XYZ file of C-alpha atoms in Angstrom:
575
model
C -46.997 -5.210 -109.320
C -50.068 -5.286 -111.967
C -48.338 -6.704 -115.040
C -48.494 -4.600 -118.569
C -51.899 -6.228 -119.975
C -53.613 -4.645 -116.738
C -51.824 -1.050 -117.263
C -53.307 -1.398 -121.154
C -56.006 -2.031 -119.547
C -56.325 0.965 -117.038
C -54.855 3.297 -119.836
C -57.996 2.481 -122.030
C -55.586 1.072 -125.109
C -57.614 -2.331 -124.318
C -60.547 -3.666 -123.506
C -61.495 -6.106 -120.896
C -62.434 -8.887 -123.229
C -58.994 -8.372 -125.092
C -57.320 -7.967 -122.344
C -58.736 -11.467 -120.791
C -57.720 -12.921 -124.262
C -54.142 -11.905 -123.971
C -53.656 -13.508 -119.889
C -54.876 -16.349 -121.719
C -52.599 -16.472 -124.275
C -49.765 -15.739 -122.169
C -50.994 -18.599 -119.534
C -51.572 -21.132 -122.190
C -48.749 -20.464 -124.417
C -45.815 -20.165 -121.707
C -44.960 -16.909 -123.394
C -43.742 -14.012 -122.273
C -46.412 -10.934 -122.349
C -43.991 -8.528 -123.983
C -43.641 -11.246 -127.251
C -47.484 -11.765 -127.466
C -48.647 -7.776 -127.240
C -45.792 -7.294 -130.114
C -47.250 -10.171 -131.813
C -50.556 -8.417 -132.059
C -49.305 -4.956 -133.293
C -51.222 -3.326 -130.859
C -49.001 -0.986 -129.507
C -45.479 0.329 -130.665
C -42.452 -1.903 -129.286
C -40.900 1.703 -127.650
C -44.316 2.605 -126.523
C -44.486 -0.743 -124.205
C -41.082 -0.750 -123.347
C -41.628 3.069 -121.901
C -45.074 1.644 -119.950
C -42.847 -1.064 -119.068
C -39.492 1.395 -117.609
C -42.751 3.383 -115.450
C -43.847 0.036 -114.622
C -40.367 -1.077 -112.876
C -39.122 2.356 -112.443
C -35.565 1.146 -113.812
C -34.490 3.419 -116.755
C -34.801 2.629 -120.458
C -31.494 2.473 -122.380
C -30.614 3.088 -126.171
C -27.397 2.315 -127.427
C -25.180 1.660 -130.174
C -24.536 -1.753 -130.829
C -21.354 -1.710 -132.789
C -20.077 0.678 -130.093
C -19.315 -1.474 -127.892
C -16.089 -2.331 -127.109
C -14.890 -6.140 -127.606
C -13.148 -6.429 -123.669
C -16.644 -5.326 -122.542
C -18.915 -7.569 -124.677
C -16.947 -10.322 -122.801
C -17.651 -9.927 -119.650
C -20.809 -11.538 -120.153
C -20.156 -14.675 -122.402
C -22.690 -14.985 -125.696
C -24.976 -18.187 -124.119
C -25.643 -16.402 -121.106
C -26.147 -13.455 -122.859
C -28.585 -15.315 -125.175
C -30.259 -17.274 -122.546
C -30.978 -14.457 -120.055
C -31.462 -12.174 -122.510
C -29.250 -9.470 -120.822
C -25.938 -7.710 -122.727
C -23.249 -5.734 -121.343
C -24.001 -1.990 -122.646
C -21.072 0.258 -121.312
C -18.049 -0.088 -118.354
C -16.951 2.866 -116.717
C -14.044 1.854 -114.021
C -14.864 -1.250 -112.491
C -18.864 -0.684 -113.345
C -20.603 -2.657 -115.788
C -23.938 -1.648 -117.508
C -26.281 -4.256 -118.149
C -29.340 -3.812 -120.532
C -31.857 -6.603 -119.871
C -35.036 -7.085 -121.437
C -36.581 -9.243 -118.137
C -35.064 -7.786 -115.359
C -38.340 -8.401 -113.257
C -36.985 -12.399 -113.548
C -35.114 -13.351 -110.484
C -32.920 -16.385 -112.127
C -31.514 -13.424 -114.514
C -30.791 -11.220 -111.749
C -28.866 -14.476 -110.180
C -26.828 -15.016 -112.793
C -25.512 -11.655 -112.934
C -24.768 -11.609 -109.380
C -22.952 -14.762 -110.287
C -21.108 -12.891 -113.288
C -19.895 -9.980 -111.464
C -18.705 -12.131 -108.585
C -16.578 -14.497 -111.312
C -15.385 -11.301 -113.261
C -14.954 -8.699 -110.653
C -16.984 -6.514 -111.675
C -19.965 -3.980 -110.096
C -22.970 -3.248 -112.005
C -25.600 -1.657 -112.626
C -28.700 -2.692 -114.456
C -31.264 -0.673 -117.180
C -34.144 -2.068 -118.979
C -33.409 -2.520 -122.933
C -36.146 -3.239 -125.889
C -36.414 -6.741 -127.620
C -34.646 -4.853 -130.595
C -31.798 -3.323 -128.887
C -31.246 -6.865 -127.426
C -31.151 -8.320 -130.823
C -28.513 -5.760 -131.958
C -26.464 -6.195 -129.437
C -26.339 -9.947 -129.367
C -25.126 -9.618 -133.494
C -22.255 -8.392 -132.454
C -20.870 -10.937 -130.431
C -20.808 -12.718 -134.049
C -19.427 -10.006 -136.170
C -17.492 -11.531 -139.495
C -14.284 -9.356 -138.230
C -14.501 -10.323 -134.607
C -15.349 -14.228 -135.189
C -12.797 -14.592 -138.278
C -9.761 -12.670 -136.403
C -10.199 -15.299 -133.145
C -10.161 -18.177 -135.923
C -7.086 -16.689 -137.641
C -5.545 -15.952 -134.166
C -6.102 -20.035 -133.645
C -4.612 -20.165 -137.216
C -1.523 -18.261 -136.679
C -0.574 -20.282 -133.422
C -1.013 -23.406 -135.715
C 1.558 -22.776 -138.409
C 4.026 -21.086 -135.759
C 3.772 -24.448 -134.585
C 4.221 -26.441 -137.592
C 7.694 -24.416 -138.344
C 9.478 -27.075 -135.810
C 7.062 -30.108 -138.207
C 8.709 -31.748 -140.728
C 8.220 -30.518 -144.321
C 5.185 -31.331 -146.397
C 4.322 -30.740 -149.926
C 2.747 -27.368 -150.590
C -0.503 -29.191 -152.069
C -1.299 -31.505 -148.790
C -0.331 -28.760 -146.649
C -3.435 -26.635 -147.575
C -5.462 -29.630 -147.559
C -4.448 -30.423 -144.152
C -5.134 -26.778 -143.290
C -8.478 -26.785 -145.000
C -9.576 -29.454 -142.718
C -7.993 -28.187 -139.238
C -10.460 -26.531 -137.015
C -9.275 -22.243 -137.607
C -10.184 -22.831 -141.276
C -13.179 -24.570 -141.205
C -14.595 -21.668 -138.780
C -13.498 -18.942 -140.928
C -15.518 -20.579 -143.945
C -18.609 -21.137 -141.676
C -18.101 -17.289 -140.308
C -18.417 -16.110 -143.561
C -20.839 -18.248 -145.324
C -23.196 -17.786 -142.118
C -22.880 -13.847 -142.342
C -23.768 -13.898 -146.199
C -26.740 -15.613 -145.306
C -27.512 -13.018 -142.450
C -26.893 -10.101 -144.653
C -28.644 -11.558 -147.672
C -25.728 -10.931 -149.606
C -26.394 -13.219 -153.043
C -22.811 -13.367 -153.951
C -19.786 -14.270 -152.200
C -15.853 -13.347 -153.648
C -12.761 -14.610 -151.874
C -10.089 -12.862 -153.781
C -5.973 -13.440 -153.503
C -3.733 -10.429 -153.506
C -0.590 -9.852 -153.335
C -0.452 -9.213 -149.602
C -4.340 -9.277 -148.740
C -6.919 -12.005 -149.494
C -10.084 -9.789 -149.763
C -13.839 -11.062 -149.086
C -16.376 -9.110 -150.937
C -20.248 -9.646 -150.107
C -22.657 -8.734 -153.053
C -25.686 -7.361 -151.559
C -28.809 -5.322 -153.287
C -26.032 -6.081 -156.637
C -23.277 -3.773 -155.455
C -20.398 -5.453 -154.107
C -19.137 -4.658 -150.720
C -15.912 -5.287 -149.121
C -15.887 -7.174 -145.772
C -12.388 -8.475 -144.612
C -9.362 -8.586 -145.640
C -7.189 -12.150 -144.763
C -3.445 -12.796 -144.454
C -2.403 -13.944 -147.681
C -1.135 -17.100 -146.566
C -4.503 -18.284 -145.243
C -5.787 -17.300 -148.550
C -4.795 -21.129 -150.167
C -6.254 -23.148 -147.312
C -9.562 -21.226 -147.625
C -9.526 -21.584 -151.042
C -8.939 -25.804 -150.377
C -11.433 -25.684 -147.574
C -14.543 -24.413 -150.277
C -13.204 -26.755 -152.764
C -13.685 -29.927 -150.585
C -16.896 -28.872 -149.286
C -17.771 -29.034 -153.276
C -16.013 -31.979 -154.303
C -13.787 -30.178 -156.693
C -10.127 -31.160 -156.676
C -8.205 -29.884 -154.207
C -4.624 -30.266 -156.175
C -6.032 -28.375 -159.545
C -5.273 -24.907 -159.395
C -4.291 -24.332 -163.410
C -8.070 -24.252 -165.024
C -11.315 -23.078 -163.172
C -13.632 -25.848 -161.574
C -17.040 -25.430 -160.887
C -19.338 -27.124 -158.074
C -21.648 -26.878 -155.744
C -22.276 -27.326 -151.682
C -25.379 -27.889 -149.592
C -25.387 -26.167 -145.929
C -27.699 -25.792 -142.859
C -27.160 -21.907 -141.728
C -29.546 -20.211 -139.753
C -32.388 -23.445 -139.760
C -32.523 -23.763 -143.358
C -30.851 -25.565 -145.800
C -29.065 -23.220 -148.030
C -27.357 -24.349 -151.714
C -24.355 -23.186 -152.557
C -22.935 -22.797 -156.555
C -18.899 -22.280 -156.490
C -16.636 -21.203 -159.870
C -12.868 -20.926 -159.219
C -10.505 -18.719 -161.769
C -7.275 -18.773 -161.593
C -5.225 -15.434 -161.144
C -1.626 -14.365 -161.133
C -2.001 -14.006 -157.295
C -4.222 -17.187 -156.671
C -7.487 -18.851 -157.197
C -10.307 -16.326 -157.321
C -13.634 -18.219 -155.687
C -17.149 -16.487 -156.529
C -19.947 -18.324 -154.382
C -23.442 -17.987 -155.712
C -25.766 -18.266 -152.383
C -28.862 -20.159 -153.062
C -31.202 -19.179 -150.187
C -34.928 -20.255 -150.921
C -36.519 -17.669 -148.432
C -34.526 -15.310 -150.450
C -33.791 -15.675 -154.096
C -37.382 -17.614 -154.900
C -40.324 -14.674 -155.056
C -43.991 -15.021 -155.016
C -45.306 -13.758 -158.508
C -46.822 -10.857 -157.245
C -43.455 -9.880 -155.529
C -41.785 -9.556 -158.847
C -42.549 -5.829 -159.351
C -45.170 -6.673 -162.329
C -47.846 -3.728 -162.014
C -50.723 -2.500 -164.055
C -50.740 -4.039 -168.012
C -47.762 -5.790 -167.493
C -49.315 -7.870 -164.524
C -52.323 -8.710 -166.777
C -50.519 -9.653 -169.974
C -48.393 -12.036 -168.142
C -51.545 -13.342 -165.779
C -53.128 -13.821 -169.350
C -50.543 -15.623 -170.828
C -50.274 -18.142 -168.502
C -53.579 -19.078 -168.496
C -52.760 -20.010 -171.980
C -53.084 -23.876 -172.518
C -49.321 -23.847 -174.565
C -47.362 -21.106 -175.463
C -43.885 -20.089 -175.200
C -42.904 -17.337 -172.781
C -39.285 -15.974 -172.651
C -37.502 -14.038 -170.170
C -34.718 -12.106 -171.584
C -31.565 -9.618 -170.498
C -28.336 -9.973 -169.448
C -27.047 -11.922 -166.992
C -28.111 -11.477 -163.126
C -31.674 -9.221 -163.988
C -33.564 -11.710 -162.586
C -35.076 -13.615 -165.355
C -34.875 -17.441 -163.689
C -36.360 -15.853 -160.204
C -39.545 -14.606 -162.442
C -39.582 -17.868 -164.754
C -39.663 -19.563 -160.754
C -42.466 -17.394 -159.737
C -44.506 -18.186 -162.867
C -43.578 -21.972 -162.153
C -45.256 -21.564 -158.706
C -48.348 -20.607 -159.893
C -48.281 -22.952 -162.262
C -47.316 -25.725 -160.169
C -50.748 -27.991 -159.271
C -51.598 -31.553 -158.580
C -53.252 -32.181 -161.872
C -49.885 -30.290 -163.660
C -47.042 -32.437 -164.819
C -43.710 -29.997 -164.540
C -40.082 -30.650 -165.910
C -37.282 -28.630 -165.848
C -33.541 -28.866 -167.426
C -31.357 -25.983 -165.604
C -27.851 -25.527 -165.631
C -27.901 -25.238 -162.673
C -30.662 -26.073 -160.635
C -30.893 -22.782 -158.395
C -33.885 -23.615 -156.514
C -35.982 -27.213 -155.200
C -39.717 -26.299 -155.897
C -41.258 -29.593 -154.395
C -43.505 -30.890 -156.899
C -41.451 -29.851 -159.703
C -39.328 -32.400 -161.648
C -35.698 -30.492 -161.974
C -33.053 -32.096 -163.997
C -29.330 -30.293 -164.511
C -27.632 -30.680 -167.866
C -24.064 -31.884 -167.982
C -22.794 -30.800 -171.683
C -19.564 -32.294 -170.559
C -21.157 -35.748 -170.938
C -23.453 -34.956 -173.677
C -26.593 -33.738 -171.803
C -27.169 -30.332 -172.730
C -30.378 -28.659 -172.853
C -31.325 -29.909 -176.566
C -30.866 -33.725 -175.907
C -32.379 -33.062 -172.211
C -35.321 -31.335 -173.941
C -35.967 -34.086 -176.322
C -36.455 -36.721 -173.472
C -37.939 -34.528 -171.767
C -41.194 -34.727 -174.482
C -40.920 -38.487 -173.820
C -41.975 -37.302 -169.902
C -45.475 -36.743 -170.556
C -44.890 -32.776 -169.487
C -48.091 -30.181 -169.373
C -45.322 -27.512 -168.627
C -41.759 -27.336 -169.494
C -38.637 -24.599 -168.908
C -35.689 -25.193 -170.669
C -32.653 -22.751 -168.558
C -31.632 -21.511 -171.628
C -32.194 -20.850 -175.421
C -28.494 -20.998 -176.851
C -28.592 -22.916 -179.855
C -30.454 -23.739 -183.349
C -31.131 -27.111 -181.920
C -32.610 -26.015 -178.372
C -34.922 -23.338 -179.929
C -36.196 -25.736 -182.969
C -37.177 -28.237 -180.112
C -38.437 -25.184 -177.407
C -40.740 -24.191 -180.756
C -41.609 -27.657 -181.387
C -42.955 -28.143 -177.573
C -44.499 -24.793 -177.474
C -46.630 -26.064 -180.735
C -47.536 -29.795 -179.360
C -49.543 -28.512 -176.556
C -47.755 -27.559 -173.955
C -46.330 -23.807 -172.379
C -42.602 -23.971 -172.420
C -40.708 -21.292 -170.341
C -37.118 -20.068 -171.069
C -34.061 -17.278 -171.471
C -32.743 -15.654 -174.372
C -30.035 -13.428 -173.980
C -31.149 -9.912 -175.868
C -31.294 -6.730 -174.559
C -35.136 -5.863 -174.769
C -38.160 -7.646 -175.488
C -38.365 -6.364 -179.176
C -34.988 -8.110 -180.102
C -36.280 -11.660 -179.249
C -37.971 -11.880 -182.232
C -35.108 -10.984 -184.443
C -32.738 -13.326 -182.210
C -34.683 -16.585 -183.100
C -34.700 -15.990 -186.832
C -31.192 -15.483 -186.261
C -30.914 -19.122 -184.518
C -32.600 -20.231 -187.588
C -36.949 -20.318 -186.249
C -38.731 -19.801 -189.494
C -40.783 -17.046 -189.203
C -44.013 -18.783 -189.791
C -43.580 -20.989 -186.113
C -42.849 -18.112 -184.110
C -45.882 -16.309 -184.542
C -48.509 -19.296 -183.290
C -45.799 -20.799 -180.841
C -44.791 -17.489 -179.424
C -47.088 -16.161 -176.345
C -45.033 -13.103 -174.522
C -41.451 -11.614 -174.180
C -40.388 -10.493 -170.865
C -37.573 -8.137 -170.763
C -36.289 -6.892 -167.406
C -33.278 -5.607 -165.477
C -33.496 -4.957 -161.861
C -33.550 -1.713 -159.599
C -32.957 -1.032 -155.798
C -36.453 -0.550 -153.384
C -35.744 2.662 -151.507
C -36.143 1.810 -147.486
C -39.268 2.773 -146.266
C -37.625 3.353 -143.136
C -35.508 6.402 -143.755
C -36.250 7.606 -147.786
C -37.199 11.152 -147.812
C -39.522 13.002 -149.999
C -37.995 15.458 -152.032
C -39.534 18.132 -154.693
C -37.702 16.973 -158.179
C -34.656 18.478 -159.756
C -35.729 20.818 -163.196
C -33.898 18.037 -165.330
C -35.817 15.017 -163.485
C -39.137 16.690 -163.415
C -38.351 17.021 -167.425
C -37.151 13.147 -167.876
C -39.981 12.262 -165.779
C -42.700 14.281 -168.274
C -41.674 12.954 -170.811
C -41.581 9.535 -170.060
C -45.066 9.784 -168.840
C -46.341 11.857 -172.656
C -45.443 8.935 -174.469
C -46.998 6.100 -171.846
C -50.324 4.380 -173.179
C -53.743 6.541 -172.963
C -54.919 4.164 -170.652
C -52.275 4.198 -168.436
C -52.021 7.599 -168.170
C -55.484 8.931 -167.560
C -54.978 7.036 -164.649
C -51.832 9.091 -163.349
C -52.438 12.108 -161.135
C -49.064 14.629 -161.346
C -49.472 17.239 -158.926
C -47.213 20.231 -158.802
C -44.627 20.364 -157.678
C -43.620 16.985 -158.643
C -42.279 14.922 -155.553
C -40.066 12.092 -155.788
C -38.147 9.822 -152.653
C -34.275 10.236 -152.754
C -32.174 7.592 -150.691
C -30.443 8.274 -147.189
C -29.410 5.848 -145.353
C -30.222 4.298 -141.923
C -29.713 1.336 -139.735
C -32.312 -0.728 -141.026
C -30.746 -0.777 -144.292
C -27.240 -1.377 -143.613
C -26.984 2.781 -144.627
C -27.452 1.924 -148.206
C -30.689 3.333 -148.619
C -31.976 0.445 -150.569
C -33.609 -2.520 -149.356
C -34.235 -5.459 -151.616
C -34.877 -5.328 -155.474
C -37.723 -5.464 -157.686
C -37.707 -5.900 -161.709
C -38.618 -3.096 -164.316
C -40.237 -5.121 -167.658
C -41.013 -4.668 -170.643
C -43.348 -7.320 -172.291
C -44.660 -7.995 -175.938
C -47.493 -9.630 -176.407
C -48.107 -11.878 -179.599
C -51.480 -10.633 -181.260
C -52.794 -11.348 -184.884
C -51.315 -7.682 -185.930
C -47.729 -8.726 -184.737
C -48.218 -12.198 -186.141
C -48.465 -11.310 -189.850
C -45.617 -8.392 -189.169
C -43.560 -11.529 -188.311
C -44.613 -13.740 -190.963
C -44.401 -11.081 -193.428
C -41.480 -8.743 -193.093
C -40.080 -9.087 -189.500
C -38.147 -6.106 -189.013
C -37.571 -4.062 -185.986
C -38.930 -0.750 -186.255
C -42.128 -2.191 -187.377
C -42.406 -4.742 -184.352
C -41.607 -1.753 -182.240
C -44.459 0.118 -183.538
C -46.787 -2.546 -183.100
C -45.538 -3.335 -179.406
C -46.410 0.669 -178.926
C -49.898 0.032 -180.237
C -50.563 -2.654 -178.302
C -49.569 -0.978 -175.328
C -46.180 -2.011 -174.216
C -44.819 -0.152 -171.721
C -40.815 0.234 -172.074
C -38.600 -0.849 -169.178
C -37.662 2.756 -168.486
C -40.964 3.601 -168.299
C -42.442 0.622 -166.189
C -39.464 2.282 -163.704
C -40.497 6.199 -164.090
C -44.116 4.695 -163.020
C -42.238 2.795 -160.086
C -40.017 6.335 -159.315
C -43.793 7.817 -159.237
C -45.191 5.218 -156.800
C -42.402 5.950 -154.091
C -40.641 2.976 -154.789
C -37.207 3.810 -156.131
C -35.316 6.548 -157.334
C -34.528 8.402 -160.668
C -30.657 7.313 -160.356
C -31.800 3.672 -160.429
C -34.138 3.939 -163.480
C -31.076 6.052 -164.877
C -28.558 3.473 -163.859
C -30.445 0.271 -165.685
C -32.039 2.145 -168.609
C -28.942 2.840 -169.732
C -27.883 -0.824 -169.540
């Protein structure tokens, strides 16, 4: 049988010296032919899968993943389903379908002879793609299916302890916490955060329920709900895992846990609060591949990009990221670390916490509770001999005297400020007691963002826009800067994406997140405004002469582009 390089081949879709290439990949590499054509994105994955269903004359079979019953998944246990790369699809009587992705390989035809004869079963075999393989296989690890057997395990345990003699309440969820049920319902459910991206975890008591919420794409999303009476011994189970004390359920604790899920070494931030029905637990996930974004991945487009690329080509400067909590503002101050992070470059930080390792980098986490808070951290941290320096947070008189201070020795200094645009920085650190006079030569750029969902290019529909968003939209783009918009090209009718829905996304229509900014620039027209007479409206209508584009906006452009939708730039605009 000619193998699927040689049928490329014959159809014409490759040449002989590619085609050569490829056997010798495939011979050299001990890979399969399949993984190394995909590699190469030279033809579609259903395209070769078809060639490959003419090729063995065995029919190719979709299906629905989560369709599949539980009693059938288990006829064909998960390692040989992950070894052989074959999956029960369907049973009808005592008839098993069986997708497999290499059914041309005699060892996997063994073992389901070997199968059927240890189950009982007939079957009957169809050819399935890499992807429907990889579906399938998820849901022998489902968070409902994999936490129910633990709880199952669970609930046999503490029948059994009834006939045990009586332990206090305190080392009976510590003993819990550490028995085998427990510690795989934790793993279950940090592992599927990970898998879904989710960046938040919540494992909250009720009164008969303990519910787990995962935060993904920053909604919240319910996942299981838990017997109330496991609810404690999970609860103990986190708290050893981040030293906290297991017996202290009065006042909230906070810690922190490190983790190897999926091959990669994931950090974990925990805050417990207690509740009339229990300890609430919120788990931060930390995942590197994740969280941490290359600068251009930030959503920065156009004059924003090239104010902020400017800036930090600055020798010293201060540049501030501002907005309210969870908008993103350490994941850009991380980016711009990245790029700034070079042999020749000496880089300290003081977080609270530390949210992500950047090798090279010299991270630090304040401890107020001991008297190392970000103003005595930043004061030895001048003694360090620093060329770059980003202070978590600018909370205090003290901290933003000293961030000034650095920003005015020589060196850029990156940090947060908690305002809700970029125009009320200004304002903010006269409030915290910055004379005037400093800000204006220490001060380089304000960053203000929040952060909007990134439609999925997968299943987002183009749409002519509603009367009242064409109007919104028009608007926004009159008052955008000349140069900006002689650039634009509005056609009519105006189309926009709207959301649907689809597997790829989990049905939510969205796929990731990307900021919206606003960003002020200090020139020698804002710096005598802010020596002078600092007030708002007349920092505002410098920022418009300089060009600053607003965060709504920076998000109509983005809603223009394809890239999100007018509920989103609704949703944070009015934030």
């Amino acid at each position: 049988m000619p193998s699927l390089i040689q049928h490329l081949l014959k159809k014409g879709i490759l040449d002989k010296e590619k085609a050569s290439s490829l056997e010798f990949e495939v011979n050299n590499s001990g890979r399969r032919e399949e993984e190394v054509i995909l590699e190469k994105g030279i033809i579609s994955e259903s395209f070769l899968f078809g060639l490959k269903s003419e090729n063995l004359k065995m029919p190719l079979k979709e299906v629905v993943a989560d369709e599949i019953p539980l009693k059938t998944m288990e006829l064909i246990p998960e390692e040989s389903a992950k070894y052989y790369r074959m999956v029960p699809l369907a049973r009808h009587d005592n008839v098993l379908e069986v997708g497999m992705v290499y059914p041309e390989d005699l060892k996997v035809q063994e073992a389901i002879q070997f199968l059927s004869r240890q189950g009982k079963f007939s079957y009957k075999t169809f050819l399935i793609a890499v992807s429907t393989f990889n579906n399938i296989l998820r849901q022998y690890r489902t968070l409902k299916r994999e936490v129910n057997r633990a709880l199952e395990e669970l609930e046999v345990e503490l029948k059994e302890e009834k006939v045990q003699p009586k332990t206090t309440q305190g080392t009976e969820f510590e003993r819990l916490a550490e028995e085998a049920p427990i510690i795989k319902v934790v793993a279950v459910i940090l592992r599927h955060a990970v898998e879904g991206k989710a960046s938040d975890i919540h494992i909250e008591p009720g009164r008969d329920k303990s519910r787990i919420r995962f935060r993904v794409g920053g909604v919240l999303h319910s996942s299981i709900l838990l017997p109330s009476k496991a609810h404690p011994a999970v609860v103990a189970r986190v708290k050893i895992l981040s030293s906290l004390k297991i017996d202290e359920t009065r006042i909230p604790q906070d810690g922190r846990f490190s983790a190897k899920i999926l091959d990669k070494s994931i950090d974990f931030r925990v805050a417990t609060f207690p509740t009339t029905t229990g300890e609430k637990v919120a788990i931060r996930v930390l995942d590197p591949t994740e969280g941490a974004k290359n600068f251009d991945e930030l959503g920065l487009e156009r004059r924003n990009f090239d104010v902020v690329k400017k800036s930090i080509q600055q020798p010293f400067g201060l540049i501030l990221s501002t907005g309210p909590t969870g908008c993103g503002k350490t994941t850009t101050l991380y980016a711009i670390l990245n790029l700034l992070n070079k042999e020749g470059v000496n880089i300290v930080t003081l977080e609270d916490p530390v949210e992500y390792f950047i090798e090279g980098v010299n991270q630090s986490q304040v401890r107020p509770e001991i008297g190392y808070g970000f103003a005595q951290g930043l004061r030895q941290v001048l003694r360090q001999d620093p060329n770059v320096i980003m202070v978590g947070e600018i909370r205090d008189e003290e901290t933003a005297a000293l961030a000034i201070h650095a920003a005015l020795t020589g060196h850029i200094v990156l940090s947060t400020l908690h305002t809700n645009n970029a125009i009320g920085a200004i304002p903010r650190l006269i409030d915290m007691g910055v004379k005037p006079f400093l800000i204006s030569p220490s001060l380089s750029i304000v960053i203000a963002q929040r952060l909007i969902g990134v439609l999925c290019v997968h299943c987002k529909k183009k749409v002519k826009a509603r009367k009242d968003v064409q109007e919104m939209i028009m608007k926004e783009v009159e008052g955008l800067p000349q140069q900006i918009k002689s650039k634009l090209k509005i056609v009519s009718p105006l189309m926009v994406y709207e959301m649907q829905g689809c597997k790829k996304c989990g049905s939510r229509g969205y796929s990731g997140r990307i900021g919206v900014f606003e960003i002020l620039e200090m020139t020698d027209e804002l710096a005598g405004i802010v020596v002078k007479d600092p007030q708002e409206q007349k920092i505002i209508k410098e920022a418009y002469r300089q060009g600053m584009i607003t965060m709504r906006q920076d998000g109509i452009l983005k809603v223009l582009d394809g890239i999100t939708t007018m509920a989103e730039v609704l949703r944070v605009a009015e934030e």
